[in-house]
XYZ file of C-alpha atoms in Angstrom:
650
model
C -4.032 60.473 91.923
C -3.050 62.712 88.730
C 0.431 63.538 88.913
C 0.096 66.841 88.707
C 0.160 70.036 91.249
C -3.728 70.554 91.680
C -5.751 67.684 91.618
C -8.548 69.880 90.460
C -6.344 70.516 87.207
C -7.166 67.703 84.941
C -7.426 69.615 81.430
C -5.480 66.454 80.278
C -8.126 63.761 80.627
C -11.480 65.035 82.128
C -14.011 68.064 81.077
C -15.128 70.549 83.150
C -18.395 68.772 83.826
C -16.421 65.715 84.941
C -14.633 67.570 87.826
C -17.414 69.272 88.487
C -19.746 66.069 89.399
C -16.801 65.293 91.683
C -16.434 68.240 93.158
C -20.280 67.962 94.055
C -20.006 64.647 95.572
C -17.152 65.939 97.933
C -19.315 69.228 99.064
C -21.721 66.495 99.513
C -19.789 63.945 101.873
C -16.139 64.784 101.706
C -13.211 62.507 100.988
C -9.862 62.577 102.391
C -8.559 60.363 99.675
C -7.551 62.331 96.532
C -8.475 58.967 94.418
C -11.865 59.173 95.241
C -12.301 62.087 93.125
C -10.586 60.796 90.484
C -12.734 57.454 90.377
C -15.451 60.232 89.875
C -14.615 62.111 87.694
C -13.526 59.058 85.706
C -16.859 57.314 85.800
C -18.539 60.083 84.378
C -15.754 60.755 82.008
C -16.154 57.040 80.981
C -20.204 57.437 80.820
C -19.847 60.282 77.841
C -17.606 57.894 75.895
C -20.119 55.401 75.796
C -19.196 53.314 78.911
C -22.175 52.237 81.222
C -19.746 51.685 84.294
C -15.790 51.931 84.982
C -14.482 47.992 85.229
C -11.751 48.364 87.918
C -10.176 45.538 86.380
C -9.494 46.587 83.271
C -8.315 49.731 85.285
C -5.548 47.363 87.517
C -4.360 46.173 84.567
C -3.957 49.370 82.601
C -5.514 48.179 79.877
C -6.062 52.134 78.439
C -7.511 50.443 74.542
C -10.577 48.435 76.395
C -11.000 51.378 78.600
C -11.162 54.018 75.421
C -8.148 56.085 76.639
C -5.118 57.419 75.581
C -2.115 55.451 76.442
C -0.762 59.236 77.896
C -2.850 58.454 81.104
C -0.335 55.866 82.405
C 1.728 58.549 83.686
C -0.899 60.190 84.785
C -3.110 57.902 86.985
C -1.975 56.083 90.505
C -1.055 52.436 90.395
C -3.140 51.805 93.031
C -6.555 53.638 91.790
C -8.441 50.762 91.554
C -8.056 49.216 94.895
C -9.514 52.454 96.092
C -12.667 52.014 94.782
C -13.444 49.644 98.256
C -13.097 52.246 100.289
C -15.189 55.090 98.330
C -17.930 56.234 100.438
C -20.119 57.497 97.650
C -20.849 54.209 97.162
C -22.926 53.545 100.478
C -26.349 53.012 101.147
C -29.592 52.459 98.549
C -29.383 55.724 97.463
C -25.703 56.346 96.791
C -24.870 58.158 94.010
C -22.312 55.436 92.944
C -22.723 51.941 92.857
C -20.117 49.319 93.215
C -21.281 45.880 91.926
C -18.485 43.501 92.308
C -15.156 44.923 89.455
C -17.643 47.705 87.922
C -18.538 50.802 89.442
C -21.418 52.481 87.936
C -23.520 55.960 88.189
C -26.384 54.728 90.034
C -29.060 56.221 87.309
C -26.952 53.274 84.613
C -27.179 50.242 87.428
C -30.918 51.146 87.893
C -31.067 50.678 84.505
C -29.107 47.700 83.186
C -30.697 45.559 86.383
C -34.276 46.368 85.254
C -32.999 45.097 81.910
C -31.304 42.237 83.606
C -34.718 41.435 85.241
C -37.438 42.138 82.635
C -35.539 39.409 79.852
C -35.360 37.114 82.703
C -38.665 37.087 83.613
C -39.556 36.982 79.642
C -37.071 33.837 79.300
C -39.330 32.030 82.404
C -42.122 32.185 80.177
C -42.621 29.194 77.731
C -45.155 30.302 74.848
C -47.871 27.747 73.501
C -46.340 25.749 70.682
C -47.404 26.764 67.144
C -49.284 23.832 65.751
C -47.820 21.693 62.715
C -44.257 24.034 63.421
C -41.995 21.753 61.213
C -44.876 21.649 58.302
C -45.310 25.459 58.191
C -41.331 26.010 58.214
C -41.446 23.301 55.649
C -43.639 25.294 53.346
C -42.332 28.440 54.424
C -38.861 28.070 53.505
C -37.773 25.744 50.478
C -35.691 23.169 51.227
C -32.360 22.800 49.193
C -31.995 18.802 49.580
C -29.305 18.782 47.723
C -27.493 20.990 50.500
C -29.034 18.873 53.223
C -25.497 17.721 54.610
C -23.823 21.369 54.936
C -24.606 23.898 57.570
C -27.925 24.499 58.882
C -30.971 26.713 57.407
C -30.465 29.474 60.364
C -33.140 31.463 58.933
C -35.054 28.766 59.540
C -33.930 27.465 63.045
C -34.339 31.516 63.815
C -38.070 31.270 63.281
C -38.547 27.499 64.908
C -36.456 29.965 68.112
C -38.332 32.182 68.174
C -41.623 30.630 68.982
C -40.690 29.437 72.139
C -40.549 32.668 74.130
C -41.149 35.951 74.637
C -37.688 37.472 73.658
C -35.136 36.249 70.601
C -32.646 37.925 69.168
C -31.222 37.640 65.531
C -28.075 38.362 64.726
C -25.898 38.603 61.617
C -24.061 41.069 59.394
C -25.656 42.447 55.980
C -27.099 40.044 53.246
C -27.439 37.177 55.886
C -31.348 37.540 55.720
C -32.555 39.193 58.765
C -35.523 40.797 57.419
C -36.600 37.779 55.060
C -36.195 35.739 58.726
C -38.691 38.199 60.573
C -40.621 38.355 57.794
C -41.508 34.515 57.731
C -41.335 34.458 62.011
C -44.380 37.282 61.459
C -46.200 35.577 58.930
C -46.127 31.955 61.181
C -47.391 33.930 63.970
C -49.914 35.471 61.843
C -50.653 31.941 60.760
C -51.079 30.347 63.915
C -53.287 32.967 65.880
C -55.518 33.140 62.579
C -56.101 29.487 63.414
C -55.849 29.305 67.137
C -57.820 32.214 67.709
C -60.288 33.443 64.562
C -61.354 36.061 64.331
C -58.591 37.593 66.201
C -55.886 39.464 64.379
C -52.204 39.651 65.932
C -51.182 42.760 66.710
C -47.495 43.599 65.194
C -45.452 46.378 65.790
C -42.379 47.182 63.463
C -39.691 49.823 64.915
C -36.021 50.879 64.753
C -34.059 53.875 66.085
C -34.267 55.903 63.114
C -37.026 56.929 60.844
C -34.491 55.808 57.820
C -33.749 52.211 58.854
C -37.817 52.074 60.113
C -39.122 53.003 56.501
C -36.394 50.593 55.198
C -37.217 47.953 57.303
C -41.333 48.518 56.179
C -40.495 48.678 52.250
C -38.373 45.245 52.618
C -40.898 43.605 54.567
C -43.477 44.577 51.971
C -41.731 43.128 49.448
C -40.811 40.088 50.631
C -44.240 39.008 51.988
C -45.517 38.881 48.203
C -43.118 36.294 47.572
C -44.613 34.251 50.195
C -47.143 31.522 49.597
C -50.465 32.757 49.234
C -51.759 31.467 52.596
C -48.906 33.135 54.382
C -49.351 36.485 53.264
C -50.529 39.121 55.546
C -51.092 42.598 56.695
C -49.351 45.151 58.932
C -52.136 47.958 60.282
C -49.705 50.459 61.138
C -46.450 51.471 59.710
C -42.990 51.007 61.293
C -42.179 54.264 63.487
C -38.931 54.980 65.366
C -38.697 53.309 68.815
C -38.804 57.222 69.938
C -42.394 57.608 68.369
C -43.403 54.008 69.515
C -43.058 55.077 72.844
C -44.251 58.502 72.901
C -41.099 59.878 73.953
C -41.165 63.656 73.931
C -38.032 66.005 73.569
C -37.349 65.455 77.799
C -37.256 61.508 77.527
C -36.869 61.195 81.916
C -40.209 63.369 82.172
C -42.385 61.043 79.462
C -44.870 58.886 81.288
C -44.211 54.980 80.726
C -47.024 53.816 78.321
C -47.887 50.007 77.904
C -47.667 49.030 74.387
C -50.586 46.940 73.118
C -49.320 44.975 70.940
C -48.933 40.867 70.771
C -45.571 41.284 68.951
C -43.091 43.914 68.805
C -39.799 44.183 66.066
C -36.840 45.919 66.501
C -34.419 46.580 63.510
C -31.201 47.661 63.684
C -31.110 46.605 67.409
C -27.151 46.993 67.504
C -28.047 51.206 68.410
C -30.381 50.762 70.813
C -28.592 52.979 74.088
C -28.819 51.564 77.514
C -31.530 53.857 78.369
C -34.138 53.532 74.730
C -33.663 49.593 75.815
C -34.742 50.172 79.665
C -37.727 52.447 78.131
C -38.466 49.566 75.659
C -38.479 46.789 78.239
C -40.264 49.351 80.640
C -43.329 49.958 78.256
C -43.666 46.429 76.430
C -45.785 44.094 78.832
C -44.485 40.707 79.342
C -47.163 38.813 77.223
C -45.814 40.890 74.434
C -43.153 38.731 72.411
C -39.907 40.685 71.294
C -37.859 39.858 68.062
C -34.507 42.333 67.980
C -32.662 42.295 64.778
C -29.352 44.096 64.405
C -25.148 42.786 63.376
C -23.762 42.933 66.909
C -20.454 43.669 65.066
C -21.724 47.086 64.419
C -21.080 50.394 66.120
C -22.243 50.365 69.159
C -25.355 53.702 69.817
C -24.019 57.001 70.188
C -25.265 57.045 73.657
C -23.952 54.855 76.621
C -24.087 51.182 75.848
C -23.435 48.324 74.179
C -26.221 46.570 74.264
C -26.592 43.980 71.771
C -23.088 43.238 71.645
C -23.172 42.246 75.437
C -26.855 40.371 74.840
C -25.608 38.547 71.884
C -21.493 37.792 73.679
C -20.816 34.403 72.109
C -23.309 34.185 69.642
C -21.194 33.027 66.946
C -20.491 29.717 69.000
C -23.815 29.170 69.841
C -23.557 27.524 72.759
C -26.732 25.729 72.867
C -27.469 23.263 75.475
C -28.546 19.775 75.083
C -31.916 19.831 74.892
C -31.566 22.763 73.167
C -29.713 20.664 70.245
C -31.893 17.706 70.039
C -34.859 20.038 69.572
C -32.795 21.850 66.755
C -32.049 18.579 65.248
C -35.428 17.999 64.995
C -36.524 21.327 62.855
C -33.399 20.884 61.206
C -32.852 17.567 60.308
C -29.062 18.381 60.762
C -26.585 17.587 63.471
C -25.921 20.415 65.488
C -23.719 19.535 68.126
C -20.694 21.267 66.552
C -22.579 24.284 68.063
C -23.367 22.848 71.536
C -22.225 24.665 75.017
C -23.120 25.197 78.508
C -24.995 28.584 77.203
C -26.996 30.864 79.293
C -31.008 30.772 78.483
C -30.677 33.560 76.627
C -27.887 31.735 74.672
C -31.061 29.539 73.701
C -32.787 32.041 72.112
C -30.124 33.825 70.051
C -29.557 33.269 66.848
C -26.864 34.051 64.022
C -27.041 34.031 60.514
C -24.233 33.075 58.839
C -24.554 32.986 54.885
C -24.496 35.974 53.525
C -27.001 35.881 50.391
C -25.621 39.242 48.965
C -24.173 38.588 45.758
C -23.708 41.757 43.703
C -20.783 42.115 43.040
C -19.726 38.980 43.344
C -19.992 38.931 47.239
C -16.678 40.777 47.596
C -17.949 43.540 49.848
C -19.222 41.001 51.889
C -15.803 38.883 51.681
C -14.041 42.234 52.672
C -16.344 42.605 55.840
C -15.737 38.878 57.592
C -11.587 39.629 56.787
C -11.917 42.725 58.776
C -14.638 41.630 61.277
C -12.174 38.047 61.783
C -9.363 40.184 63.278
C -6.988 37.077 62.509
C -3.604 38.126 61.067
C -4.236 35.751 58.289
C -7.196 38.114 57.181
C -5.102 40.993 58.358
C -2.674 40.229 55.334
C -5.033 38.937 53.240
C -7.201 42.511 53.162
C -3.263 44.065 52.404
C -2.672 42.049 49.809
C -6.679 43.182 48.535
C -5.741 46.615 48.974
C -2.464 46.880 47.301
C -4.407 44.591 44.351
C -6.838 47.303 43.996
C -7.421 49.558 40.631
C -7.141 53.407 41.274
C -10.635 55.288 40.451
C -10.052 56.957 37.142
C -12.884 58.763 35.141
C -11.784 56.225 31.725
C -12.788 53.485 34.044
C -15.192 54.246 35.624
C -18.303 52.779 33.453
C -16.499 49.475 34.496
C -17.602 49.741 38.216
C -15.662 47.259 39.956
C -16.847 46.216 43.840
C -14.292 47.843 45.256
C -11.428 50.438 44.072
C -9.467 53.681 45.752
C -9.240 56.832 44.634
C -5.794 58.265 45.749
C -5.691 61.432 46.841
C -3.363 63.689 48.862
C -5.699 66.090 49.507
C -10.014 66.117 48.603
C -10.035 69.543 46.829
C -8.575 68.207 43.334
C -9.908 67.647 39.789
C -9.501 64.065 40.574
C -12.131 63.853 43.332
C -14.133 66.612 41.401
C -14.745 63.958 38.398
C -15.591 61.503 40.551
C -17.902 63.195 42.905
C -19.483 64.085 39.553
C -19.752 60.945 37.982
C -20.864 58.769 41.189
C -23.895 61.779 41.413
C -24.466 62.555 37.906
C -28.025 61.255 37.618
C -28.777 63.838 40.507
C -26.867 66.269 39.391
C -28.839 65.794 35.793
C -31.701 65.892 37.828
C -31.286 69.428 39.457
C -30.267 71.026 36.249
C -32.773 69.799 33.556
C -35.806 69.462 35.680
C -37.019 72.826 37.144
C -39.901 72.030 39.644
C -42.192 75.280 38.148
C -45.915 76.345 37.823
C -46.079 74.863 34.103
C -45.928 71.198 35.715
C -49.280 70.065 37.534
C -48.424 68.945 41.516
C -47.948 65.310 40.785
C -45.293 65.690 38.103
C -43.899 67.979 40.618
C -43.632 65.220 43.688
C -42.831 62.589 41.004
C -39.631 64.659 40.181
C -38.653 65.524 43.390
C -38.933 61.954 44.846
C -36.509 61.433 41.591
C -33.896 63.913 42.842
C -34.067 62.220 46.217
C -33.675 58.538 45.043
C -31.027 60.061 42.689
C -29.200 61.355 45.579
C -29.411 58.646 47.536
C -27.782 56.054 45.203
C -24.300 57.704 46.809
C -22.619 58.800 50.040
C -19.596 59.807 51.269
C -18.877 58.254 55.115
C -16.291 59.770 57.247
C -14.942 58.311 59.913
C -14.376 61.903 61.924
C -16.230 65.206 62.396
C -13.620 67.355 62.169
C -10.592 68.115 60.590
C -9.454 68.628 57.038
C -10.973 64.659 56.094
C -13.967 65.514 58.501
C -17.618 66.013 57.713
C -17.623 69.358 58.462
C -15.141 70.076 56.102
C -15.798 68.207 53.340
C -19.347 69.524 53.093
C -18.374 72.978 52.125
C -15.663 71.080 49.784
C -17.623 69.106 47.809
C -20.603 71.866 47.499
C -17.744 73.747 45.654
C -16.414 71.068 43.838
C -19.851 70.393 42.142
C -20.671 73.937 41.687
C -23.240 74.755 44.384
C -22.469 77.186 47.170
C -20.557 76.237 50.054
C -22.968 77.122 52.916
C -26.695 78.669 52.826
C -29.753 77.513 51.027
C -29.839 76.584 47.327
C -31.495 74.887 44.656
C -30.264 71.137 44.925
C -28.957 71.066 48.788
C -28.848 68.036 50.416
C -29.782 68.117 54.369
C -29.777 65.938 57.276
C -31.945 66.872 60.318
C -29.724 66.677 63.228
C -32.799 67.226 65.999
C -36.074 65.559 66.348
C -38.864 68.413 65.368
C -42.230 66.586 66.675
C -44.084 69.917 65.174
C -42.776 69.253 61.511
C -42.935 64.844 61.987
C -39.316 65.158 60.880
C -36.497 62.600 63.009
C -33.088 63.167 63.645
C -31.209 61.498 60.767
C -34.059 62.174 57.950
C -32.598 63.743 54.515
C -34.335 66.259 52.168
C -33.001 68.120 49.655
C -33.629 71.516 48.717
C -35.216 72.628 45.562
C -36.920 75.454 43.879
C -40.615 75.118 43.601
C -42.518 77.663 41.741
C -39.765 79.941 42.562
C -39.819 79.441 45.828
C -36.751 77.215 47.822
C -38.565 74.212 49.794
C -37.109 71.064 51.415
C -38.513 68.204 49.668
C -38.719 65.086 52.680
C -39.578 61.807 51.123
C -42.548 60.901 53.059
C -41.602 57.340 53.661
C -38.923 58.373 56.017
C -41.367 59.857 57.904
C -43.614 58.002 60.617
C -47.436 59.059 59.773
C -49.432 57.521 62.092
C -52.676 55.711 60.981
C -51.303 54.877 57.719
C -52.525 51.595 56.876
C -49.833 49.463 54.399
C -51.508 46.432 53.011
C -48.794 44.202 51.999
C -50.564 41.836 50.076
C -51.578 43.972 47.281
C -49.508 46.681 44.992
C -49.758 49.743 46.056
C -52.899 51.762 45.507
C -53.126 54.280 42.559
C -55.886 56.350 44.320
C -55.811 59.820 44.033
C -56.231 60.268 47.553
C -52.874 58.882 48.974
C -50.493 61.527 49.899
C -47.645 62.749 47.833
C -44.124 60.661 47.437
C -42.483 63.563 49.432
C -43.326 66.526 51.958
C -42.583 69.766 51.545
C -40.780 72.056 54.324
C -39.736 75.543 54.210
C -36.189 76.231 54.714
C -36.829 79.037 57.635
C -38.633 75.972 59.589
C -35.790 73.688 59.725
C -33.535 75.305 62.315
C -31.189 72.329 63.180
C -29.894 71.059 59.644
C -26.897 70.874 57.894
C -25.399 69.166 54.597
C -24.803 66.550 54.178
C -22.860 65.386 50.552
C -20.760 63.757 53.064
C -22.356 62.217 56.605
C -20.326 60.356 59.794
C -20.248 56.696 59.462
C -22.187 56.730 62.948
C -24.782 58.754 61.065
C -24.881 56.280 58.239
C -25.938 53.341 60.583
C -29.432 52.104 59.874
C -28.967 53.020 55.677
C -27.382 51.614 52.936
C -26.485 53.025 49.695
C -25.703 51.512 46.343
C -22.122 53.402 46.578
C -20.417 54.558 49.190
C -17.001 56.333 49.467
C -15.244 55.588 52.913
C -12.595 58.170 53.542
C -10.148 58.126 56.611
C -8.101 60.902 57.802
C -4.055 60.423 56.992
C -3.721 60.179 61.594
C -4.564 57.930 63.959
C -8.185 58.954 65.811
C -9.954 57.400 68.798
C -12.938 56.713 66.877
C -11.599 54.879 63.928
C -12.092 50.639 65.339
C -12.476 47.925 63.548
C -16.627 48.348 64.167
C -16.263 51.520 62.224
C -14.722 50.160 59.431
C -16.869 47.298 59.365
C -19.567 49.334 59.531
C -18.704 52.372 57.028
C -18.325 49.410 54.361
C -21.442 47.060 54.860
C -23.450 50.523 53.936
C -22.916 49.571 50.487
C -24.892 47.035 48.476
C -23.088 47.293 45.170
C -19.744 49.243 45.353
C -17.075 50.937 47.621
C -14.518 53.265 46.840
C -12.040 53.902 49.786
C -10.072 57.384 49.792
C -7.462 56.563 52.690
C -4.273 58.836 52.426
C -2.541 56.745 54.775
C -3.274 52.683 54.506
C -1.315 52.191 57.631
C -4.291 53.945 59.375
C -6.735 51.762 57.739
C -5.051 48.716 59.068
C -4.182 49.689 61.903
C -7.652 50.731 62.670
C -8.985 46.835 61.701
C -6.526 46.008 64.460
C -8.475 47.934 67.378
C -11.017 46.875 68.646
C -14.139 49.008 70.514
C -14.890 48.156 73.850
C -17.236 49.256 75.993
C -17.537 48.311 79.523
C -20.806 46.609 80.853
C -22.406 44.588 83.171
C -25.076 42.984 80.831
C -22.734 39.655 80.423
C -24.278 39.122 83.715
C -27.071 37.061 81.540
C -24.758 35.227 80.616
C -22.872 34.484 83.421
C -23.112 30.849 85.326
C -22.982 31.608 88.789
C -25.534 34.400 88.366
C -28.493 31.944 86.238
């Protein structure tokens, strides 16, 4: 029990709503054992930090990191806590409102859930799809073969689409540059190939989707781009525009009320898989019939979703040894012409049809962005002193410098409000800040200039962020907003020519998504919010991707206009949360840490905050110790997905 006079009194460690739950499931059934309500309270304390379950054994051993607590709850939690989990009675009978399934006790609503996900992939891995005719000629001419490099590690783009093919669900894993969207790309345009020829006149029917409107529009404009570069009988075309998995599914603003609707599609995509909750993935698997195949993308070394889960970190556990069986292996040797058994294991069947890419083809730079994210994904000290030695070798951010734009550099600061960070807040956004001054949107310039320009200002802006790793605080988002409003001469709150917003709530009426950025600009002396329209999901549009895009007059404008007194959950955003970032990348990105130690701040933060950049990073971290020591700690969240995975349970 908490050591403390009241039970009840648990300010230290649980919210209100917590206690409350288990104060509910003792007017319900009461408990004579004090633990009992601590095990519930804890579960749904657990559940709002992104846990799907408490894992008692973590809890026996204390282990307060894995579990996402402070190491102050030692003193405050019985030794014995776990073992008393056996004898909790809320965990009786089909509809208990606990459920204990072997070391993890769960709110029933999250085992429902993970063992209908548990089920569906299953029952998709049972069922062996017909073989694509001629599959090693089409890779063949599909993907260009480096003979010279024959010897060295295999093409897993390649063996990702030969995967694939075989059954209803694959996943592709791998951090940024490694290809993921040039691999789906191909995988779509074999299908496409194949059905044409199996099944003439009949057209496959693809779906592209991601959790946010930002990484769906970004995962439509690479796809389009890439597919020209194909060869001319490969090329193909999408009928409907990636949407977020939210609008895919219909989901309105009470997702538990919306009615389950079968998708009808032959293939569905899912980008940025790696923030797909517990819950959008039970939905997904829910509405997608099982003759439907499923390709999720995403870097399972990513932050985990906001919400509780971590789903394609548990799906993908292991990837990185592959652990293919061996028939698995000889059939990979065949596509690949390569041995393989360096990657061979006693791997689940979903083990057989994951697959990581590991070359990272992002060069700018020089690759060292990319060099910096495997030192700090590898956790080995070795990398651990290597990324000290980096950062101590680093050049401080100085305005003489600055045309020089090295991959990485720091801009020391001991606090943000200095003329330091002023110049270089200025010179990372002068081209918007160029923008919003010379370029009036007025009545003398006809509408097109007028969406022209403002799709300028938004590109403009975009080329830069600032990521924090915390909300609050004096290095926190919500602080540094108002900051660096001031310190490039704009107001520090209310609307203005030249604000930058982030919706923070889906709006359904105004086909705006919870992460979408507009900025804010005078037109004909009016202030609108200018929304580039390809962050937006407009249904019907048809995008041809085997032909430029058409000049007619007729096609709607770059951006959409919204008036300020319609957007009633906003706020600015010259400096976003690194969770927020997740699903966008930026040509520059400044990472900046506060000078203490936080809860959030993991090595998958880190990670993450940095691969957001193509070309350059510029770190602002008062305190390096913080920065390393957050490389150091790892997030964990418990779940019983591994289950897949697991022998005895095949």
């Amino acid at each position: 029990m908490l050591n403390t006079k009241d039970t009840r009194d648990t300010n230290t460690l649980f919210s209100r709503f917590d206690t409350a739950f288990a104060d509910f499931l003792q007017d319900k059934e009461p408990s004579s054992d004090p633990n009992h309500l601590v095990l519930a309270s804890l579960v749904s304390h657990l559940y709002m930090k992104g846990h799907t379950c408490l894992d008692l054994s973590l809890l026996a051993a204390r282990d307060w990191d894995a579990l996402a607590l402070d190491a102050s709850v030692d003193k405050l939690i019985d030794k014995n806590l776990s073992q008393s989990a056996q004898t909790l009675r809320w965990t009786k009978g089909p509809s208990s409102p606990l459920v204990l399934d072997g070391h993890l006790l769960y709110l029933r609503k999250n085992w429902e859930a993970e063992q209908r996900i548990i089920d569906s992939i299953r029952r998709r891995l049972e069922i062996q799809c017909t073989e694509v005719s001629d599959l090693k000629q089409k890779l063949d001419e599909l993907f260009v073969l480096d003979q010279s490099n024959s010897q060295s590690e295999p093409d897993w783009q390649r063996l990702a689409c030969a995967v694939a093919t075989k059954k209803m669900v694959t996943l592709i894993t791998g951090g940024p540059g490694t290809g993921k969207t040039t691999t789906v790309t191909r995988l779509l345009s074999l299908l496409v190939t194949n059905s044409s020829e199996e099944h003439q006149p009949k057209k496959l029917r693809l779906a592209l989707t991601a959790p946010t409107g930002k990484a769906a529009a970004r995962l439509g404009a690479s796809l389009g781009i890439i597919v020209r570069t194909l060869p001319e009988k490969y090329r193909f075309e999408i009928t409907h525009k990636p949407v977020t998995l939210h609008k895919l599914l219909q989901l309105g603003t009470n997702d538990a009320e919306s009615k389950i609707r079968e998708l009808a599609y032959d293939v569905v995509v899912v980008d940025e898989a790696s923030m797909i909750s517990l819950h959008l993935m039970d939905r997904l698997l829910a509405s997608t019939p099982l003759n439907t195949r499923l390709i999720f993308l995403g870097d399972q070394d990513q932050l985990a979703s906001v919400e509780a889960g971590a789903v394609l970190g548990q799906l993908c556990l292991d990837a990185v040894k592959g652990n293919y069986s061996s028939t698995t292996i000889e059939w990979m040797r065949g596509i690949s012409q390569q041995d393989m058994s360096v990657w061979a294991g006693d791997g689940s069947p979903l083990a057989q049809q994951t697959v990581m890419l590991r070359k990272s083809h992002r060069v700018e730079g020089g690759g060292v962005i990319s060099q910096w994210a495997q030192m700090i994904n590898s956790g080995s000290d070795e990398d651990l002193n290597g990324l000290k030695t980096s950062w101590n070798q680093l050049n401080p951010w100085s305005a003489q410098a600055a045309s020089k734009f090295p991959p990485i550099d720091r801009l020391d600061l001991i606090k943000f409000k200095d003329n330091q960070a002023q110049l270089f807040l200025q010179n990372s956004w002068s081209r918007y800040l160029d923008l919003i001054k010379k370029n009036p949107l007025d009545t003398s310039k006809n509408e097109d200039y007028q969406h022209k320009l403002a799709k300028e200002i938004l590109d403009a802006f975009s080329e830069f962020q600032v990521l924090c790793a915390v909300r609050e605080g004096a290095w926190g988002v919500s602080t540094l907003n108002g900051v660096i409003a001031e310190l490039l001469g704009f107001k520090s709150e209310g609307w203005y020519h030249g604000r930058p917003v982030m919706v923070t709530e889906n709006n359904y009426h105004l086909d705006l998504r919870n992460g979408d950025i507009g900025i804010c600009l005078q037109k004909n002396g009016v202030l609108r919010v200018a929304f580039p329209r390809d962050s937006l999901d407009d249904v019907g549009s048809k995008i041809n991707v085997t032909a430029t895009q058409s000049g007619s007059s007729s096609a709607p404008g770059p951006v959409k206009w919204v008036l300020p007194s319609r957007l009633d959950a906003v706020e600015s955003v010259f400096a976003m949360t690194v969770h927020k970032s997740q699903g966008s990348e930026f040509n520059h990105v400044c990472l900046v840490l506060p000078p203490e130690r936080s809860a959030v701040l993991t090595k998958e933060l880190i990670y993450t905050g940095l691969t957001r950049a193509k070309k350059r990073v510029t770190w602002i971290v008062p305190n390096p110790s913080v920065l390393f020591k957050s490389i150091q700690t790892r997030l964990s969240r418990s779940g019983g997905l591994h289950a897949l995975h697991d022998k005895e349970k095949r």
